[in-house]
């Protein structure tokens, strides 16, 4: 056997050698902690409000629905559009644009004078502590995965008064997502 072949024989494992421990070590099960924890992305449902991108954690979204007929409730809160009948379940429907100060008042979307909703408009049915509630959005853009390193705290000017529902900003490429706390967005 040549000297080069002997070096290669020392380098590579023979079929009869036990190398199970090396496979475990390569897989990271050697008992040592990795110095860099792997970032686990969280999924968010992204949607548009007045041309801006917003997002809520996907875990709070029960479903996405086309805008059903809404029944207006007299003397209701300004951001409550009315109630909707979703397969026999009565749910409140909100317009959070008023809460976010993107609009002065909620549009008239119930009653005989109400125009038909825009084609892309949707109702997000969100899970809240007080039960499911609908939120009117201008359009759903999709699901986005954001790692913790892609998230930033909300700028100081956004965490005051009625804007407490903005909990942060997510960056993915050149797109900024305004992250909302669903409970706070629907709070009275």
Short mmCIF file of C-alpha atoms in Angstrom, two decimals:
data_model
loop_
_atom_site.label_atom_id
_atom_site.label_comp_id
_atom_site.label_asym_id
_atom_site.label_seq_id
_atom_site.Cartn_x
_atom_site.Cartn_y
_atom_site.Cartn_z
CA UNK A 1 0.00 0.00 0.00
CA UNK A 2 1.38 3.39 -0.89
CA UNK A 3 1.95 6.08 1.66
CA UNK A 4 -0.88 8.19 0.14
CA UNK A 5 -3.34 5.28 0.36
CA UNK A 6 -2.35 4.73 4.00
CA UNK A 7 -3.10 8.39 4.77
CA UNK A 8 -6.50 8.09 3.10
CA UNK A 9 -7.17 4.85 5.00
CA UNK A 10 -6.48 6.70 8.26
CA UNK A 11 -8.73 9.58 7.19
CA UNK A 12 -11.83 7.65 6.08
CA UNK A 13 -13.79 5.20 8.24
CA UNK A 14 -13.85 1.54 7.40
CA UNK A 15 -17.26 -0.16 7.07
CA UNK A 16 -16.56 -2.29 10.17
CA UNK A 17 -15.83 0.73 12.44
CA UNK A 18 -18.42 1.98 14.98
CA UNK A 19 -19.12 5.66 14.18
CA UNK A 20 -22.58 6.06 15.80
CA UNK A 21 -21.24 8.58 18.31
CA UNK A 22 -19.98 10.78 15.50
CA UNK A 23 -23.42 10.86 13.87
CA UNK A 24 -24.94 11.96 17.20
CA UNK A 25 -22.24 14.61 17.61
CA UNK A 26 -22.88 15.92 14.08
CA UNK A 27 -26.61 16.09 14.83
CA UNK A 28 -25.94 18.21 17.93
CA UNK A 29 -26.92 15.64 20.57
CA UNK A 30 -23.54 15.62 22.28
CA UNK A 31 -24.98 17.33 25.34
CA UNK A 32 -23.38 20.70 24.70
CA UNK A 33 -25.45 23.81 24.15
CA UNK A 34 -25.14 25.62 20.87
CA UNK A 35 -23.73 29.12 21.35
CA UNK A 36 -26.17 30.58 18.82
CA UNK A 37 -29.82 29.66 19.38
CA UNK A 38 -31.79 29.07 16.22
CA UNK A 39 -34.44 31.71 15.57
CA UNK A 40 -37.92 30.29 15.24
CA UNK A 41 -40.07 32.47 12.99
CA UNK A 42 -43.64 33.32 13.95
CA UNK A 43 -46.36 33.45 11.31
CA UNK A 44 -48.39 36.63 10.93
CA UNK A 45 -51.42 37.36 8.77
CA UNK A 46 -50.64 40.50 6.78
CA UNK A 47 -53.39 42.84 5.59
CA UNK A 48 -53.88 46.36 4.27
CA UNK A 49 -55.54 49.32 5.97
CA UNK A 50 -55.53 52.59 4.04
CA UNK A 51 -52.60 51.43 1.91
CA UNK A 52 -50.36 50.45 4.85
CA UNK A 53 -49.29 46.90 5.76
CA UNK A 54 -50.44 45.59 9.13
CA UNK A 55 -50.15 42.15 10.67
CA UNK A 56 -51.47 40.07 13.58
CA UNK A 57 -50.14 36.73 14.80
CA UNK A 58 -51.78 33.94 12.82
CA UNK A 59 -52.67 32.14 16.05
CA UNK A 60 -55.33 34.79 16.83
CA UNK A 61 -56.99 34.48 13.40
CA UNK A 62 -59.89 32.04 13.32
CA UNK A 63 -60.89 32.63 9.70
CA UNK A 64 -61.08 35.09 6.83
CA UNK A 65 -64.49 35.87 5.37
CA UNK A 66 -65.92 37.98 2.59
CA UNK A 67 -67.84 40.91 4.02
CA UNK A 68 -71.34 39.67 4.88
CA UNK A 69 -74.33 41.99 5.36
CA UNK A 70 -73.88 43.92 8.61
CA UNK A 71 -76.62 45.09 10.97
CA UNK A 72 -75.95 48.47 12.54
CA UNK A 73 -76.32 48.79 16.31
CA UNK A 74 -77.74 52.16 17.48
CA UNK A 75 -75.58 54.17 19.93
CA UNK A 76 -72.70 51.71 19.57
CA UNK A 77 -69.02 52.55 20.02
CA UNK A 78 -67.56 54.54 17.10
CA UNK A 79 -65.42 51.65 15.83
CA UNK A 80 -68.22 49.04 16.01
CA UNK A 81 -69.64 48.67 12.51
CA UNK A 82 -72.43 46.36 13.65
CA UNK A 83 -73.06 42.66 13.96
CA UNK A 84 -72.76 40.00 11.31
CA UNK A 85 -74.31 36.58 10.94
CA UNK A 86 -71.57 34.11 10.09
CA UNK A 87 -73.12 30.67 9.52
CA UNK A 88 -75.63 31.22 12.32
CA UNK A 89 -73.16 32.82 14.75
CA UNK A 90 -73.68 36.52 15.57
CA UNK A 91 -70.35 38.35 15.81
CA UNK A 92 -69.46 42.01 16.35
CA UNK A 93 -67.68 43.60 13.39
CA UNK A 94 -65.19 46.41 14.01
CA UNK A 95 -63.36 48.98 11.91
CA UNK A 96 -60.00 49.51 13.64
CA UNK A 97 -59.13 52.38 11.29
CA UNK A 98 -60.92 54.69 13.71
CA UNK A 99 -58.92 53.30 16.64
CA UNK A 100 -55.67 53.74 14.68
CA UNK A 101 -56.75 57.25 13.62
CA UNK A 102 -56.61 56.31 9.96
CA UNK A 103 -60.21 57.51 9.59
CA UNK A 104 -62.37 60.06 11.41
CA UNK A 105 -65.33 57.72 11.67
CA UNK A 106 -66.36 54.26 10.56
CA UNK A 107 -67.93 54.11 7.11
CA UNK A 108 -71.62 53.38 6.75
CA UNK A 109 -71.65 49.70 5.83
CA UNK A 110 -75.04 48.66 7.18
CA UNK A 111 -78.54 49.63 6.21
CA UNK A 112 -80.24 50.53 2.94
CA UNK A 113 -77.92 53.47 2.13
CA UNK A 114 -74.76 51.42 2.56
CA UNK A 115 -72.73 50.86 -0.62
CA UNK A 116 -71.52 47.38 -1.43
CA UNK A 117 -68.09 46.66 0.09
CA UNK A 118 -64.98 46.90 -2.10
CA UNK A 119 -64.09 43.64 -3.83
CA UNK A 120 -60.87 43.05 -1.85
CA UNK A 121 -62.38 43.94 1.56
CA UNK A 122 -62.49 41.07 4.06
CA UNK A 123 -63.53 40.39 7.62
CA UNK A 124 -60.86 38.77 9.79
CA UNK A 125 -62.52 36.73 12.51
CA UNK A 126 -60.15 37.01 15.46
CA UNK A 127 -60.04 35.00 18.68
CA UNK A 128 -60.29 37.35 21.65
CA UNK A 129 -60.75 36.87 25.38
CA UNK A 130 -64.38 37.99 25.07
CA UNK A 131 -65.04 35.67 22.12
CA UNK A 132 -64.69 35.85 18.35
CA UNK A 133 -64.92 39.25 16.70
CA UNK A 134 -64.72 40.45 13.11
CA UNK A 135 -62.34 43.14 11.88
CA UNK A 136 -62.86 44.89 8.55
CA UNK A 137 -59.67 45.10 6.45
CA UNK A 138 -59.13 46.58 2.99
CA UNK A 139 -57.47 43.38 1.76
CA UNK A 140 -55.47 40.38 2.92
CA UNK A 141 -51.95 40.18 1.52
CA UNK A 142 -50.98 36.77 2.92
CA UNK A 143 -49.05 34.99 5.62
CA UNK A 144 -45.57 36.26 6.46
CA UNK A 145 -42.98 34.55 8.65
CA UNK A 146 -41.00 36.93 10.83
CA UNK A 147 -38.03 35.91 12.98
CA UNK A 148 -37.40 37.76 16.26
CA UNK A 149 -34.42 39.51 14.65
CA UNK A 150 -36.84 41.02 12.09
CA UNK A 151 -38.97 42.65 14.82
CA UNK A 152 -38.49 46.03 16.47
CA UNK A 153 -40.34 47.69 19.31
CA UNK A 154 -42.94 50.25 18.35
CA UNK A 155 -41.45 53.74 18.08
CA UNK A 156 -42.17 55.85 21.20
CA UNK A 157 -44.69 58.06 19.40
CA UNK A 158 -46.89 55.08 18.54
CA UNK A 159 -47.24 53.76 22.10
CA UNK A 160 -49.44 56.53 23.45
CA UNK A 161 -53.18 56.88 23.96
CA UNK A 162 -55.33 55.12 21.39
CA UNK A 163 -52.34 53.61 19.61
CA UNK A 164 -51.41 51.15 22.35
CA UNK A 165 -52.56 48.41 20.01
CA UNK A 166 -49.37 48.87 17.93
CA UNK A 167 -46.85 46.53 19.55
CA UNK A 168 -44.01 46.62 17.06
CA UNK A 169 -42.70 46.80 13.54
CA UNK A 170 -41.68 43.81 11.45
CA UNK A 171 -39.23 44.12 8.57
CA UNK A 172 -39.07 41.67 5.72
CA UNK A 173 -37.03 42.92 2.80
CA UNK A 174 -38.20 46.42 1.96
CA UNK A 175 -41.68 45.86 3.47
CA UNK A 176 -42.58 47.14 6.92
CA UNK A 177 -45.42 45.46 8.82
CA UNK A 178 -47.12 47.31 11.65
CA UNK A 179 -47.77 44.62 14.26
CA UNK A 180 -51.01 44.87 16.20
CA UNK A 181 -52.26 43.44 19.47
CA UNK A 182 -55.77 42.24 18.54
CA UNK A 183 -57.11 42.58 22.10
CA UNK A 184 -55.99 46.20 22.35
CA UNK A 185 -57.20 47.04 18.84
CA UNK A 186 -60.72 45.91 19.74
CA UNK A 187 -60.76 47.33 23.29
CA UNK A 188 -63.26 50.03 24.12
#
